[in-house]
Tab-separated table of C-alpha atoms and ligand atoms in Angstrom:
chain	number	residue	atom	x	y	z
A	21	MET	CA	17.695	6.579	50.647
A	22	SER	CA	20.422	4.085	51.373
A	23	GLU	CA	19.954	1.890	48.303
A	24	GLU	CA	20.000	3.268	44.821
A	25	SER	CA	17.131	2.145	42.641
A	26	THR	CA	17.764	1.557	38.921
A	27	PRO	CA	15.069	1.041	36.296
A	28	VAL	CA	15.177	-2.212	34.351
A	29	THR	CA	16.531	-1.908	30.866
A	30	HIS	CA	14.342	-2.627	27.880
A	31	PRO	CA	15.231	-2.600	24.160
A	32	PHE	CA	12.377	-0.185	23.383
A	33	LEU	CA	13.156	2.255	26.165
A	34	ASP	CA	15.700	5.002	26.872
A	35	LEU	CA	16.408	5.380	23.165
A	36	ALA	CA	18.748	8.098	22.025
A	37	PRO	CA	17.061	10.693	19.823
A	38	LEU	CA	17.308	9.868	16.130
A	39	SER	CA	19.729	12.286	14.486
A	40	ALA	CA	18.904	14.358	11.415
A	41	ALA	CA	21.687	12.579	9.519
A	42	ARG	CA	20.240	9.168	10.324
A	43	PHE	CA	16.761	10.365	9.356
A	44	ALA	CA	18.083	11.674	6.018
A	45	SER	CA	19.931	8.436	5.334
A	46	ILE	CA	16.711	6.444	5.866
A	47	GLU	CA	14.955	8.760	3.413
A	48	ASP	CA	17.727	8.122	0.882
A	49	ARG	CA	17.335	4.379	1.252
A	50	VAL	CA	13.587	4.640	0.708
A	51	ALA	CA	14.284	6.765	-2.396
A	52	ARG	CA	16.552	3.995	-3.723
A	53	LEU	CA	13.811	1.460	-3.118
A	54	LEU	CA	11.521	3.587	-5.305
A	55	ASP	CA	14.302	4.229	-7.824
A	56	THR	CA	13.385	7.899	-7.633
A	57	ARG	CA	15.242	11.204	-7.809
A	58	GLN	CA	12.224	13.023	-6.433
A	59	ASP	CA	12.228	14.292	-2.865
A	60	VAL	CA	11.171	11.578	-0.458
A	61	VAL	CA	9.518	12.741	2.757
A	62	ILE	CA	9.115	10.250	5.558
A	63	MET	CA	5.998	11.066	7.524
A	64	GLN	CA	5.656	10.264	11.202
A	65	GLY	CA	2.390	8.399	10.996
A	66	GLU	CA	0.512	5.630	9.263
A	67	ALA	CA	0.177	5.951	5.459
A	68	LEU	CA	-3.162	7.744	5.736
A	69	LEU	CA	-1.156	10.794	6.917
A	70	PRO	CA	0.709	11.411	3.622
A	71	LEU	CA	-2.287	10.147	1.626
A	72	GLU	CA	-4.469	12.852	3.154
A	73	GLY	CA	-1.702	15.446	3.375
A	74	ALA	CA	-0.875	15.127	-0.331
A	75	ILE	CA	-4.500	15.581	-1.406
A	76	ARG	CA	-5.112	18.556	0.885
A	77	ALA	CA	-1.891	20.159	-0.370
A	78	THR	CA	-2.504	19.797	-4.088
A	79	ALA	CA	-6.288	19.859	-4.562
A	80	GLY	CA	-8.622	22.805	-4.056
A	81	PRO	CA	-11.638	24.616	-5.455
A	82	GLY	CA	-9.956	25.018	-8.848
A	83	THR	CA	-9.161	21.318	-9.193
A	84	THR	CA	-10.989	18.829	-11.373
A	85	ALA	CA	-10.000	15.370	-10.191
A	86	LEU	CA	-10.433	12.009	-11.837
A	87	ASN	CA	-10.750	9.670	-8.867
A	88	VAL	CA	-10.354	6.032	-9.797
A	89	ILE	CA	-12.192	3.682	-7.449
A	90	THR	CA	-11.055	0.069	-7.499
A	91	GLY	CA	-11.571	-0.547	-3.770
A	92	PRO	CA	-12.353	1.159	-0.468
A	93	TYR	CA	-9.359	3.564	-0.465
A	94	GLY	CA	-10.477	5.204	-3.707
A	95	GLN	CA	-13.747	6.080	-2.001
A	96	THR	CA	-11.868	7.758	0.846
A	97	PHE	CA	-9.741	9.801	-1.576
A	98	GLY	CA	-12.884	11.023	-3.321
A	99	ASP	CA	-14.265	12.216	0.021
A	100	TRP	CA	-11.078	14.143	0.824
A	101	LEU	CA	-10.997	15.682	-2.649
A	102	ARG	CA	-14.602	16.858	-2.359
A	103	ASP	CA	-13.872	18.172	1.133
A	104	CYS	CA	-11.035	20.291	-0.345
A	105	GLY	CA	-13.508	21.847	-2.761
A	106	ALA	CA	-12.343	19.944	-5.830
A	107	ARG	CA	-14.772	18.869	-8.519
A	108	VAL	CA	-14.538	15.073	-8.546
A	109	ILE	CA	-15.245	12.726	-11.400
A	110	ASP	CA	-15.393	9.206	-10.015
A	111	LEU	CA	-14.405	6.316	-12.240
A	112	ALA	CA	-15.453	3.155	-10.429
A	113	VAL	CA	-14.835	-0.377	-11.629
A	114	PRO	CA	-16.097	-3.589	-9.995
A	115	PHE	CA	-13.796	-4.526	-7.102
A	116	HIS	CA	-12.905	-7.875	-8.695
A	117	THR	CA	-11.297	-6.194	-11.703
A	118	ALA	CA	-8.625	-3.614	-12.507
A	119	VAL	CA	-9.090	-0.308	-14.300
A	120	THR	CA	-7.588	-0.107	-17.793
A	121	ALA	CA	-5.513	2.645	-19.376
A	122	ALA	CA	-8.185	2.865	-22.087
A	123	GLN	CA	-10.843	3.696	-19.473
A	124	ILE	CA	-8.614	6.461	-18.097
A	125	ARG	CA	-7.942	7.784	-21.607
A	126	GLU	CA	-11.680	7.887	-22.287
A	127	ALA	CA	-12.421	9.760	-19.047
A	128	LEU	CA	-9.696	12.310	-19.766
A	129	ALA	CA	-10.981	12.832	-23.312
A	130	GLU	CA	-14.508	13.337	-22.020
A	131	HIS	CA	-13.353	15.831	-19.361
A	132	PRO	CA	-10.289	17.639	-20.730
A	133	GLU	CA	-10.348	19.957	-17.677
A	134	ILE	CA	-9.132	17.129	-15.404
A	135	ASP	CA	-5.862	18.236	-13.794
A	136	PHE	CA	-5.515	15.626	-11.026
A	137	VAL	CA	-5.740	11.837	-11.164
A	138	SER	CA	-5.870	9.684	-8.028
A	139	LEU	CA	-5.305	5.969	-8.232
A	140	VAL	CA	-4.595	3.057	-5.911
A	141	HIS	CA	-1.919	0.759	-7.292
A	142	ALA	CA	-2.698	-2.520	-5.512
A	143	GLU	CA	-5.656	-2.986	-3.185
A	144	ALA	CA	-4.936	-5.330	-0.295
A	145	ALA	CA	-8.617	-5.087	0.650
A	146	THR	CA	-9.922	-6.396	-2.664
A	147	GLY	CA	-6.851	-8.142	-4.095
A	148	ASN	CA	-6.620	-6.361	-7.434
A	149	THR	CA	-3.752	-4.402	-8.978
A	150	ASN	CA	-3.888	-1.698	-11.615
A	151	PRO	CA	-1.571	-1.237	-14.637
A	152	VAL	CA	0.126	1.939	-13.422
A	153	ALA	CA	2.861	2.044	-16.079
A	154	GLU	CA	0.278	2.203	-18.899
A	155	ILE	CA	-1.992	4.555	-16.985
A	156	GLY	CA	0.974	6.822	-16.220
A	157	GLU	CA	1.640	7.264	-19.928
A	158	VAL	CA	-1.936	8.390	-20.512
A	159	VAL	CA	-1.931	10.748	-17.523
A	160	ARG	CA	1.416	12.280	-18.496
A	161	GLU	CA	0.199	12.863	-22.058
A	162	HIS	CA	-2.805	14.703	-20.647
A	163	GLY	CA	-0.666	16.668	-18.206
A	164	ALA	CA	-2.630	16.012	-14.997
A	165	LEU	CA	-0.934	15.616	-11.634
A	166	PHE	CA	-0.713	11.914	-10.819
A	167	TYR	CA	-1.307	10.752	-7.228
A	168	LEU	CA	-0.709	7.095	-6.414
A	169	ASP	CA	-1.337	4.977	-3.327
A	170	ALA	CA	1.384	2.330	-3.515
A	171	VAL	CA	1.060	1.193	0.118
A	172	ALA	CA	0.028	-2.331	-0.817
A	173	SER	CA	2.295	-2.681	-3.859
A	174	ILE	CA	5.697	-1.547	-2.574
A	175	GLY	CA	7.823	-4.622	-1.987
A	176	ALA	CA	5.357	-6.898	-3.778
A	177	GLU	CA	5.617	-5.530	-7.322
A	178	PRO	CA	7.561	-2.757	-9.075
A	179	VAL	CA	6.763	0.778	-7.911
A	180	LEU	CA	8.568	3.287	-10.158
A	181	PRO	CA	7.342	6.860	-9.712
A	182	ASP	CA	9.949	8.436	-12.024
A	183	ALA	CA	9.526	5.965	-14.871
A	184	TRP	CA	5.745	6.144	-14.612
A	185	GLY	CA	5.405	9.898	-14.158
A	186	VAL	CA	3.871	9.688	-10.698
A	187	ASP	CA	3.937	13.069	-8.933
A	188	LEU	CA	2.929	11.889	-5.470
A	189	CYS	CA	3.698	8.292	-4.606
A	190	VAL	CA	2.714	7.190	-1.108
A	191	ILE	CA	4.080	4.062	0.520
A	192	GLY	CA	3.800	2.427	3.922
A	193	ALA	CA	5.984	-0.302	5.364
A	194	GLN	CA	3.302	-2.493	6.933
A	195	LYS	CA	2.324	-4.607	3.942
A	196	ALA	CA	4.805	-6.370	1.638
A	197	MET	CA	7.790	-4.643	3.254
A	198	GLY	CA	7.016	-6.435	6.501
A	199	GLY	CA	7.783	-3.264	8.455
A	200	PRO	CA	6.110	-0.927	10.932
A	201	ALA	CA	2.746	0.732	10.375
A	202	GLY	CA	3.616	3.924	12.237
A	203	VAL	CA	5.729	5.636	9.567
A	204	SER	CA	5.163	6.172	5.863
A	205	ALA	CA	6.721	8.028	2.955
A	206	VAL	CA	5.776	10.031	-0.097
A	207	SER	CA	7.861	10.942	-3.120
A	208	VAL	CA	7.078	14.410	-4.419
A	209	SER	CA	7.835	15.720	-7.919
A	210	GLU	CA	8.840	19.319	-8.665
A	211	ARG	CA	5.444	19.773	-10.309
A	212	ALA	CA	3.690	18.631	-7.152
A	213	TRP	CA	5.741	20.998	-4.964
A	214	ALA	CA	4.857	23.857	-7.316
A	215	ARG	CA	1.153	22.974	-7.101
A	216	MET	CA	1.329	22.983	-3.293
A	217	SER	CA	3.190	26.293	-3.101
A	218	ALA	CA	0.526	27.879	-5.288
A	219	ASN	CA	-2.297	26.504	-3.151
A	220	PRO	CA	-3.267	28.964	-0.400
A	221	LYS	CA	-5.251	26.213	1.332
A	222	ALA	CA	-2.384	23.700	1.447
A	223	PRO	CA	-1.788	22.742	5.101
A	224	ARG	CA	0.987	24.822	6.653
A	225	ARG	CA	2.305	24.630	10.221
A	226	SER	CA	0.306	21.441	10.529
A	227	TYR	CA	1.009	17.772	11.104
A	228	LEU	CA	-0.611	17.155	7.703
A	229	SER	CA	1.741	19.575	5.973
A	230	LEU	CA	4.165	18.415	3.312
A	231	LEU	CA	5.175	22.012	2.633
A	232	ASP	CA	6.516	22.302	6.193
A	233	TRP	CA	8.911	19.435	5.414
A	234	LYS	CA	9.873	21.064	2.115
A	235	GLN	CA	10.568	24.469	3.608
A	236	ARG	CA	11.992	23.563	6.992
A	237	TRP	CA	13.721	20.258	6.237
A	238	ILE	CA	14.525	19.761	2.541
A	239	ASP	CA	15.286	23.384	1.580
A	240	GLY	CA	17.475	23.723	4.662
A	241	GLY	CA	19.656	20.839	3.468
A	242	ARG	CA	18.023	18.314	5.846
A	243	LYS	CA	19.932	19.572	8.892
A	244	THR	CA	17.136	20.213	11.386
A	245	LEU	CA	14.124	18.017	11.985
A	246	LEU	CA	10.699	19.572	12.503
A	247	HIS	CA	10.097	17.659	15.709
A	248	ALA	CA	11.411	14.588	17.514
A	249	PRO	CA	10.962	11.685	15.137
A	250	ALA	CA	9.340	8.419	16.225
A	251	GLN	CA	12.578	6.544	16.915
A	252	LEU	CA	11.144	3.027	17.230
A	253	GLU	CA	9.277	3.257	13.958
A	254	MET	CA	12.186	4.925	12.151
A	255	LEU	CA	14.593	2.245	13.353
A	256	ALA	CA	12.143	-0.462	12.330
A	257	LEU	CA	11.746	1.166	8.912
A	258	GLU	CA	15.515	1.256	8.520
A	259	ALA	CA	15.720	-2.423	9.504
A	260	CYS	CA	13.000	-3.406	7.084
A	261	VAL	CA	14.611	-1.543	4.155
A	262	GLU	CA	17.942	-3.106	5.088
A	263	ARG	CA	16.359	-6.567	5.059
A	264	ILE	CA	14.934	-5.924	1.584
A	265	GLU	CA	18.335	-4.672	0.361
A	266	THR	CA	19.982	-7.820	1.729
A	267	GLU	CA	17.508	-10.228	0.149
A	268	GLY	CA	17.286	-8.076	-2.983
A	269	LEU	CA	14.138	-6.205	-3.990
A	270	THR	CA	13.701	-8.374	-7.094
A	271	THR	CA	13.813	-11.533	-4.985
A	272	VAL	CA	11.370	-10.094	-2.449
A	273	MET	CA	8.943	-9.150	-5.224
A	274	ALA	CA	9.290	-12.587	-6.856
A	275	ARG	CA	8.472	-14.220	-3.523
A	276	HIS	CA	5.242	-12.237	-3.303
A	277	ALA	CA	4.321	-13.049	-6.916
A	278	PHE	CA	4.955	-16.749	-6.257
A	279	ALA	CA	2.901	-16.675	-3.068
A	280	ALA	CA	-0.034	-15.172	-4.966
A	281	SER	CA	0.134	-17.576	-7.895
A	282	ALA	CA	0.676	-20.581	-5.598
A	283	THR	CA	-2.343	-19.603	-3.499
A	284	ARG	CA	-4.421	-19.163	-6.619
A	285	ALA	CA	-3.364	-22.520	-8.091
A	286	GLY	CA	-3.834	-24.229	-4.724
A	287	VAL	CA	-7.345	-22.854	-4.282
A	288	LEU	CA	-8.375	-23.952	-7.771
A	289	ALA	CA	-7.099	-27.469	-7.011
A	290	LEU	CA	-8.672	-27.464	-3.534
A	291	GLY	CA	-12.223	-27.188	-4.822
A	292	GLY	CA	-15.044	-27.021	-2.287
A	293	GLY	CA	-16.490	-24.036	-4.141
A	294	LEU	CA	-13.736	-21.648	-3.046
A	295	GLU	CA	-12.518	-19.502	-5.955
A	296	PRO	CA	-10.289	-16.501	-6.633
A	297	TYR	CA	-12.185	-13.241	-6.074
A	298	VAL	CA	-10.241	-11.541	-8.877
A	299	TYR	CA	-11.046	-13.765	-11.872
A	300	ASP	CA	-8.255	-12.588	-14.159
A	301	ALA	CA	-4.867	-13.613	-12.733
A	302	THR	CA	-3.131	-10.669	-14.457
A	303	GLN	CA	-5.312	-8.300	-12.382
A	304	ALA	CA	-4.584	-10.084	-9.080
A	305	ALA	CA	-2.255	-8.300	-6.640
A	306	PRO	CA	0.866	-10.136	-5.441
A	307	VAL	CA	0.433	-8.685	-1.935
A	308	ALA	CA	-2.770	-10.556	-1.050
A	309	THR	CA	-4.981	-13.159	-2.666
A	310	THR	CA	-8.689	-12.641	-2.164
A	311	LEU	CA	-11.096	-15.558	-2.373
A	312	ARG	CA	-14.834	-15.907	-2.830
A	313	VAL	CA	-16.607	-18.445	-0.622
A	314	PRO	CA	-19.298	-20.786	-1.976
A	315	PRO	CA	-22.992	-20.076	-1.328
A	316	GLY	CA	-24.060	-21.073	2.163
A	317	VAL	CA	-20.621	-20.398	3.662
A	318	VAL	CA	-19.923	-17.219	5.657
A	319	ALA	CA	-16.340	-16.083	5.012
A	320	SER	CA	-15.737	-14.634	8.488
A	321	GLU	CA	-16.903	-17.879	10.135
A	322	LEU	CA	-14.692	-19.980	7.871
A	323	VAL	CA	-11.691	-17.769	8.743
A	324	THR	CA	-12.412	-18.011	12.467
A	325	ARG	CA	-12.504	-21.800	12.170
A	326	ALA	CA	-9.312	-21.924	10.068
A	327	LEU	CA	-7.472	-19.723	12.573
A	328	GLU	CA	-8.369	-22.021	15.452
A	329	SER	CA	-5.859	-24.543	14.120
A	330	ASP	CA	-3.128	-21.876	13.761
A	331	PRO	CA	-3.855	-18.308	14.923
A	332	ALA	CA	-0.675	-17.031	13.251
A	333	LEU	CA	-1.880	-17.741	9.702
A	334	PRO	CA	-2.267	-14.574	7.591
A	335	LEU	CA	-5.969	-15.124	6.919
A	336	ALA	CA	-8.675	-12.493	7.285
A	337	ALA	CA	-12.248	-11.996	6.213
A	338	GLY	CA	-13.004	-9.125	3.852
A	339	GLY	CA	-13.720	-5.749	5.461
A	340	GLY	CA	-17.203	-4.327	5.979
A	341	ALA	CA	-19.801	-5.683	3.579
A	342	LEU	CA	-17.250	-8.145	2.138
A	343	ALA	CA	-16.936	-10.037	5.463
A	344	LYS	CA	-19.568	-12.538	4.367
A	345	GLU	CA	-18.240	-13.380	0.930
A	346	MET	CA	-14.491	-12.679	0.905
A	347	ILE	CA	-11.429	-14.286	2.453
A	348	ARG	CA	-8.032	-12.621	2.259
A	349	VAL	CA	-4.805	-14.587	2.251
A	350	ASN	CA	-2.164	-11.950	2.957
A	351	HIS	CA	1.356	-12.457	1.614
A	352	TYR	CA	2.972	-9.645	3.603
A	353	GLY	CA	6.745	-9.780	3.896
A	354	GLY	CA	7.848	-12.900	5.754
A	355	ASP	CA	4.477	-14.563	5.096
A	356	ALA	CA	5.207	-14.817	1.373
A	357	THR	CA	6.629	-18.341	1.602
A	358	VAL	CA	5.510	-21.679	0.225
A	359	ASP	CA	5.157	-23.046	3.779
A	360	VAL	CA	2.717	-20.339	4.794
A	361	VAL	CA	0.724	-20.733	1.574
A	362	ARG	CA	0.539	-24.493	2.122
A	363	ALA	CA	-0.572	-24.041	5.739
A	364	CYS	CA	-3.294	-21.581	4.699
A	365	LEU	CA	-4.629	-23.994	2.074
A	366	THR	CA	-4.651	-26.850	4.583
A	367	ALA	CA	-6.492	-24.796	7.201
A	368	LEU	CA	-9.069	-23.542	4.695
A	369	GLY	CA	-9.509	-27.087	3.328
A	370	THR	CA	-10.134	-28.483	6.808
A	371	ALA	CA	-12.681	-25.774	7.591
A	372	LEU	CA	-14.512	-26.379	4.288
A	373	ALA	CA	-14.523	-30.155	4.823
A	374	GLU	CA	-16.148	-29.592	8.223
A	375	LYS	CA	-18.945	-27.800	6.394
A	376	GLY	CA	-19.508	-30.967	4.369
A	377	LEU	CA	-17.864	-29.675	1.205
A	378	THR	CA	-15.663	-31.929	-0.906
A	379	VAL	CA	-12.065	-30.738	-1.004
A	380	ASP	CA	-8.730	-32.095	-2.210
A	381	PRO	CA	-6.102	-30.776	0.258
A	382	ALA	CA	-3.310	-32.940	-1.154
A	383	GLY	CA	-4.098	-31.696	-4.664
A	384	ALA	CA	-4.103	-28.122	-3.345
A	385	ARG	CA	-0.657	-28.548	-1.840
A	386	ARG	CA	0.683	-30.079	-5.058
A	387	GLY	CA	-0.907	-27.291	-7.100
A	388	ALA	CA	0.681	-24.650	-4.889
A	389	GLU	CA	4.100	-26.268	-4.972
A	390	ALA	CA	4.008	-26.632	-8.759
A	391	ALA	CA	3.053	-22.964	-9.155
A	392	TRP	CA	5.877	-21.898	-6.864
A	393	ARG	CA	8.486	-23.188	-9.299
B	24	LIG	C1	-3.208	-1.065	3.777
B	24	LIG	C2	-3.434	0.042	2.861
B	24	LIG	C3	-3.340	1.350	3.285
B	24	LIG	C4	-3.032	1.706	4.718
B	24	LIG	O1	-4.188	1.718	5.454
B	24	LIG	P1	-4.520	0.818	6.739
B	24	LIG	O2	-5.935	1.219	7.022
B	24	LIG	O3	-3.589	1.185	7.816
B	24	LIG	O4	-4.425	-0.628	6.393
B	24	LIG	C5	-3.556	2.353	2.356
B	24	LIG	N1	-3.837	2.078	1.084
B	24	LIG	C6	-3.932	0.819	0.634
B	24	LIG	C7	-4.243	0.565	-0.803
B	24	LIG	C8	-3.732	-0.243	1.506
B	24	LIG	O5	-3.843	-1.497	1.055
């Protein structure tokens, strides 16, 4: 016991607890990002936590839900809704398209009893984006509660819950915000709080509970946290919102839009049979560009080959059944640059050429650069 031993210091370790005031200030910054006056609750978990929590709090046996399916997340929401005892009317559109406000209007007219609408804004998994502003008008006119998954759109395109009449708007930082995956947020309208309070089956005294945050955090003036917050993730969320504020949200969104249109233009010029998965450019999400591979090419193999030249490229094969036919070029946060787009096109071009397909990599780069301007 003669020498004193001291642990090595590490930036992730021995963190001071995050204060309630700091936590509240991060919530306020997220609210500004969403341009909302609704309550914003930051949840201590990946976005699936508020996505599930919001459905279990507001849907029950008396609910008739219109569940719009434009990708894999819509399917999950339908399962949760059914599990809560809601009657679910699924409105599915092919994954390479977006849903239209007219389709929503038609469904609501056919089933006037619908009192809940769930929608995914942008789908990173399929690369489409839905016209939420127009849909919001239709939903508001009908009077249903409007639940929106904006995880893949926040930071890449406008997300405006107040202007669009969204009652529950869920975001996560891990896509276009370039932030951590371990925390998420949901904006909650007065109408949504009222629906939860009236729902005897809404989670209470539970990690899934939004009402706990309402009653024990918001109504108490945000003085006492429910439990120790995840400091690392909260600090990373604060840093990522700060970075967006510094660059300017409009600039960040423009960068994502440019990355998507440059990728699209580059792929069309590249040739080799590769084509945009979402045919209509107005329905393509700025957060990720999905591509369809030509017959005889397996998407996951092409991606593996392309990543051998540069493992850091934001390329992925589609999930599940789409792994054979779909390639995703993600434009998340710092990856939404012309350099990254160019590098992705080059890597994909090289991999296609190895398969014996005729490609024009120089044309692809020129196409991408022209679209960026
Ligand atoms: C990415 C994403 C989420 C978050 O889910 P992960 O499984 O963690 O990726 C939720 N909704 C949508 C639409 C997403 O794109």
